[in-house]
CSV table of C-alpha atoms in Angstrom, one decimal:
chain,number,residue,atom,x,y,z
H,13,UNK,CA,-10.9,-17.5,-20.8
H,14,UNK,CA,-12.9,-14.4,-20.9
H,15,UNK,CA,-14.3,-13.2,-17.5
H,16,UNK,CA,-18.0,-13.6,-17.0
H,17,UNK,CA,-19.5,-10.8,-14.9
H,18,UNK,CA,-23.1,-12.0,-14.6
H,19,UNK,CA,-23.0,-12.5,-10.9
H,20,UNK,CA,-24.4,-15.9,-11.2
H,21,UNK,CA,-23.1,-18.5,-8.8
H,22,UNK,CA,-19.8,-19.9,-10.1
H,23,UNK,CA,-19.5,-23.5,-11.1
H,24,UNK,CA,-17.6,-25.4,-8.5
H,25,UNK,CA,-17.8,-22.4,-6.1
H,26,UNK,CA,-18.6,-24.4,-3.1
H,27,UNK,CA,-16.6,-27.3,-1.6
H,28,UNK,CA,-18.4,-30.6,-1.9
H,29,UNK,CA,-19.8,-31.9,1.4
H,30,UNK,CA,-18.4,-35.1,3.0
H,31,UNK,CA,-19.9,-38.4,1.9
H,32,UNK,CA,-22.8,-39.6,4.1
H,33,UNK,CA,-20.7,-42.7,4.7
H,34,UNK,CA,-17.7,-40.8,6.0
H,35,UNK,CA,-19.3,-40.0,9.4
H,36,UNK,CA,-18.3,-36.4,9.0
H,37,UNK,CA,-20.5,-33.4,8.8
H,38,UNK,CA,-20.7,-31.8,5.3
H,39,UNK,CA,-18.6,-28.6,5.0
H,40,UNK,CA,-19.5,-25.8,2.8
H,41,UNK,CA,-17.8,-22.5,1.8
H,42,UNK,CA,-19.6,-19.2,1.4
H,43,UNK,CA,-20.7,-18.5,-2.2
H,44,UNK,CA,-17.8,-17.4,-4.4
H,45,UNK,CA,-18.0,-13.6,-5.1
H,46,UNK,CA,-15.8,-10.9,-6.3
H,47,UNK,CA,-15.7,-9.3,-2.9
H,48,UNK,CA,-14.6,-12.6,-1.3
H,49,UNK,CA,-12.0,-13.2,-3.9
H,50,UNK,CA,-10.5,-9.8,-3.4
H,51,UNK,CA,-10.5,-10.1,0.5
H,52,UNK,CA,-8.8,-13.5,0.3
H,53,UNK,CA,-6.3,-12.2,-2.2
H,54,UNK,CA,-5.4,-9.4,0.2
H,55,UNK,CA,-5.0,-12.0,3.0
H,56,UNK,CA,-2.7,-14.1,0.8
H,57,UNK,CA,-0.6,-11.1,-0.2
H,58,UNK,CA,-0.2,-10.0,3.4
H,59,UNK,CA,0.9,-13.5,4.3
H,60,UNK,CA,3.2,-14.4,1.4
H,61,UNK,CA,3.8,-11.3,-0.7
H,62,UNK,CA,3.4,-10.6,-4.4
H,63,UNK,CA,5.2,-13.8,-5.4
H,64,UNK,CA,2.9,-15.9,-3.3
H,65,UNK,CA,-0.2,-14.9,-5.2
H,66,UNK,CA,-1.0,-17.8,-7.5
H,67,UNK,CA,-4.5,-18.5,-8.9
H,68,UNK,CA,-4.3,-22.1,-7.7
H,69,UNK,CA,-3.2,-21.1,-4.2
H,70,UNK,CA,-6.0,-18.4,-4.1
H,71,UNK,CA,-8.5,-21.0,-5.2
H,72,UNK,CA,-7.4,-23.4,-2.5
H,73,UNK,CA,-7.9,-20.7,0.1
H,74,UNK,CA,-11.4,-20.1,-1.2
H,75,UNK,CA,-12.2,-23.7,-1.3
H,76,UNK,CA,-13.0,-23.6,-5.0
H,77,UNK,CA,-11.6,-24.8,-8.3
H,78,UNK,CA,-9.2,-22.4,-10.0
H,79,UNK,CA,-11.4,-22.2,-13.1
H,80,UNK,CA,-14.3,-20.9,-11.0
H,81,UNK,CA,-12.3,-17.8,-10.3
H,82,UNK,CA,-12.4,-16.8,-14.0
H,83,UNK,CA,-16.2,-16.4,-13.8
H,84,UNK,CA,-15.4,-13.3,-11.6
H,85,UNK,CA,-11.9,-12.1,-12.7
H,86,UNK,CA,-10.2,-12.1,-16.1
H,87,UNK,CA,-6.7,-13.1,-14.8
H,88,UNK,CA,-4.2,-12.8,-12.0
H,89,UNK,CA,-3.3,-9.2,-13.1
H,90,UNK,CA,-6.9,-8.1,-12.5
H,91,UNK,CA,-6.7,-9.7,-9.0
H,92,UNK,CA,-3.6,-7.6,-8.3
H,93,UNK,CA,-5.3,-4.5,-9.4
H,94,UNK,CA,-8.5,-5.1,-7.3
H,95,UNK,CA,-6.5,-6.2,-4.2
H,96,UNK,CA,-4.3,-3.1,-4.4
H,97,UNK,CA,-7.2,-0.7,-4.9
H,98,UNK,CA,-9.1,-2.3,-2.0
H,99,UNK,CA,-6.4,-1.5,0.6
H,100,UNK,CA,-6.1,2.1,-0.6
H,101,UNK,CA,-9.6,3.3,0.2
H,102,UNK,CA,-9.5,6.7,2.0
H,103,UNK,CA,-12.1,7.4,4.5
H,104,UNK,CA,-11.1,10.9,5.6
H,105,UNK,CA,-13.0,13.3,7.8
H,106,UNK,CA,-16.2,14.4,6.0
H,107,UNK,CA,-15.3,18.1,6.7
H,108,UNK,CA,-12.0,18.0,4.8
H,109,UNK,CA,-13.5,19.7,1.7
H,110,UNK,CA,-14.5,22.7,3.8
H,111,UNK,CA,-11.4,22.8,5.9
H,112,UNK,CA,-9.3,26.0,6.0
H,113,UNK,CA,-6.2,24.0,7.1
H,114,UNK,CA,-4.8,22.8,3.8
H,115,UNK,CA,-1.5,21.6,5.3
H,116,UNK,CA,-3.2,19.7,8.0
H,117,UNK,CA,-5.5,18.1,5.5
H,118,UNK,CA,-2.6,17.0,3.3
H,119,UNK,CA,-0.7,15.7,6.2
H,120,UNK,CA,-3.7,13.6,7.3
H,121,UNK,CA,-4.2,12.3,3.7
H,122,UNK,CA,-0.6,11.3,3.3
H,123,UNK,CA,-0.1,9.8,6.7
H,124,UNK,CA,-3.2,7.7,6.2
H,125,UNK,CA,-1.9,6.6,2.8
H,126,UNK,CA,1.5,5.6,4.3
H,127,UNK,CA,-0.2,3.8,7.1
H,128,UNK,CA,-2.5,1.9,4.7
H,129,UNK,CA,0.5,0.7,2.7
H,130,UNK,CA,2.5,-0.3,5.8
H,131,UNK,CA,-0.4,-2.5,6.9
H,132,UNK,CA,0.0,-4.2,3.5
H,133,UNK,CA,3.7,-3.8,2.7
H,134,UNK,CA,3.3,-5.4,-0.7
H,135,UNK,CA,1.2,-2.5,-1.9
H,136,UNK,CA,3.9,0.1,-2.0
H,137,UNK,CA,6.1,-1.9,-4.4
H,138,UNK,CA,3.1,-2.9,-6.5
H,139,UNK,CA,1.5,0.5,-6.9
H,140,UNK,CA,3.9,2.1,-9.4
H,141,UNK,CA,3.4,-0.7,-11.9
H,142,UNK,CA,-0.4,-1.3,-11.7
H,143,UNK,CA,-3.4,0.3,-13.3
H,144,UNK,CA,-4.7,3.0,-11.0
H,145,UNK,CA,-8.1,2.1,-9.5
H,146,UNK,CA,-10.9,4.3,-8.2
H,147,UNK,CA,-9.6,4.5,-4.7
H,148,UNK,CA,-6.1,5.8,-5.5
H,149,UNK,CA,-7.6,8.1,-8.2
H,150,UNK,CA,-9.9,9.5,-5.5
H,151,UNK,CA,-6.9,10.1,-3.2
H,152,UNK,CA,-5.1,11.9,-6.0
H,153,UNK,CA,-8.1,14.0,-6.9
H,154,UNK,CA,-8.6,15.1,-3.3
H,155,UNK,CA,-4.9,15.8,-2.9
H,156,UNK,CA,-5.0,17.9,-6.2
H,157,UNK,CA,-8.1,19.7,-5.2
H,158,UNK,CA,-6.7,20.6,-1.8
H,159,UNK,CA,-3.4,21.9,-3.2
H,160,UNK,CA,-5.3,23.9,-5.9
H,161,UNK,CA,-7.6,25.4,-3.3
H,162,UNK,CA,-4.5,26.4,-1.2
H,163,UNK,CA,-3.2,28.4,-4.2
H,164,UNK,CA,-0.8,26.0,-5.9
H,165,UNK,CA,-0.8,27.2,-9.6
H,166,UNK,CA,-2.1,24.8,-12.2
H,167,UNK,CA,1.3,24.8,-13.9
H,168,UNK,CA,2.9,23.5,-10.7
H,169,UNK,CA,0.2,21.1,-9.7
H,170,UNK,CA,1.5,18.0,-11.4
H,171,UNK,CA,5.0,18.5,-10.0
H,172,UNK,CA,3.5,18.9,-6.5
H,173,UNK,CA,1.5,15.7,-6.8
H,174,UNK,CA,4.4,13.6,-8.1
H,175,UNK,CA,6.8,15.1,-5.5
H,176,UNK,CA,4.4,14.0,-2.8
H,177,UNK,CA,3.7,10.6,-4.4
H,178,UNK,CA,7.5,9.9,-4.7
H,179,UNK,CA,8.0,10.9,-1.1
H,180,UNK,CA,5.2,8.7,0.3
H,181,UNK,CA,6.1,5.7,-1.9
H,182,UNK,CA,9.8,6.0,-1.2
H,183,UNK,CA,9.3,6.4,2.5
H,184,UNK,CA,7.0,3.4,2.7
H,185,UNK,CA,9.2,1.1,0.7
H,186,UNK,CA,12.2,2.0,2.7
H,187,UNK,CA,10.4,1.5,6.0
H,188,UNK,CA,8.8,-1.8,4.9
H,189,UNK,CA,12.2,-3.3,3.8
H,190,UNK,CA,14.6,-1.8,6.3
H,191,UNK,CA,14.5,-4.5,9.0
H,192,UNK,CA,17.8,-4.3,10.8
H,193,UNK,CA,17.7,-5.2,14.4
H,194,UNK,CA,18.9,-2.8,17.1
H,195,UNK,CA,22.0,-5.0,17.4
H,196,UNK,CA,22.6,-4.8,13.7
H,197,UNK,CA,22.2,-1.0,13.8
H,198,UNK,CA,24.7,-0.7,16.6
H,199,UNK,CA,27.2,-2.9,14.9
H,200,UNK,CA,26.9,-0.9,11.6
H,201,UNK,CA,27.3,2.4,13.5
H,202,UNK,CA,30.4,1.0,15.2
H,203,UNK,CA,31.9,0.1,11.9
H,204,UNK,CA,31.0,3.6,10.6
H,205,UNK,CA,32.8,5.2,13.6
H,206,UNK,CA,35.9,3.3,12.7
H,207,UNK,CA,35.7,4.9,9.2
H,208,UNK,CA,34.8,8.4,10.5
H,209,UNK,CA,37.7,10.0,8.6
H,210,UNK,CA,36.0,9.0,5.4
H,211,UNK,CA,32.3,9.6,6.4
H,212,UNK,CA,32.5,12.3,9.2
H,213,UNK,CA,29.1,13.9,8.7
H,214,UNK,CA,26.9,10.8,8.7
H,215,UNK,CA,29.0,9.4,11.6
H,216,UNK,CA,28.5,12.5,13.6
H,217,UNK,CA,24.7,12.5,13.0
H,218,UNK,CA,24.7,8.8,14.0
H,219,UNK,CA,22.6,8.1,10.9
H,220,UNK,CA,22.5,4.3,11.2
H,221,UNK,CA,21.1,4.5,14.7
H,222,UNK,CA,18.2,6.8,13.8
H,223,UNK,CA,15.0,4.7,13.6
H,224,UNK,CA,12.4,7.4,14.1
H,225,UNK,CA,10.6,6.5,11.0
H,226,UNK,CA,7.4,8.4,11.8
H,227,UNK,CA,9.3,11.5,12.9
H,228,UNK,CA,11.4,11.5,9.7
H,229,UNK,CA,8.3,11.1,7.6
H,230,UNK,CA,6.5,14.0,9.4
H,231,UNK,CA,9.4,16.3,9.2
H,232,UNK,CA,10.3,15.4,5.6
H,233,UNK,CA,6.7,16.1,4.7
H,234,UNK,CA,6.9,19.5,6.4
H,235,UNK,CA,10.0,20.3,4.2
H,236,UNK,CA,8.1,19.5,1.1
H,237,UNK,CA,5.0,21.4,2.1
H,238,UNK,CA,7.1,24.5,2.9
H,239,UNK,CA,8.3,24.4,-0.6
H,240,UNK,CA,4.8,24.0,-2.0
H,241,UNK,CA,3.3,26.8,0.0
H,242,UNK,CA,2.2,29.5,-2.3
H,243,UNK,CA,4.4,32.6,-2.1
H,244,UNK,CA,2.6,35.6,-0.4
């Protein structure tokens, strides 16, 4: 069914009140709107992940009929796109455009991006296969503008953007899915110690015990930015 965007109140958008004979107070839901659909979809994705977002389940949470959703969105894919873009809005400091600290600005942008996705872990895995909405495009535009203003040549700009994109997405997906307990880590490191003749370097660095995710992200980002810094 084609989506209708008129903004008119959807048919079936409110839950029917209880019968006067039931002895219960009538219950009503707020009017169905695109904003409410998106906010509820985000809540459902946070709770149940990508596989948990079904139009019928979303409608149940909204207290409406599934067909009523299609007055506001074309299909489930559009709900994914809207929910993803809604959690990626960047509200950076207003003075960022005039800042002389390009590295600090980029670190702030990318740390905020990572934090936004970690609050909604489904977003990192969903982002590479969705249409890019206005919020992520705005992030990429600001990132490109900042790198360009710092002296990154136009010929290198796309490589710089994709390198940073890959770093943020990869770091976020790894952090969101790497859920070993401290005991599991200790046991894995103990097994690695027993195999140290085969894996001496990672055993010596105690790789499997290192859970400083924020520190690794910050230092890794420094490595990347060192490479992107224009040569003097």
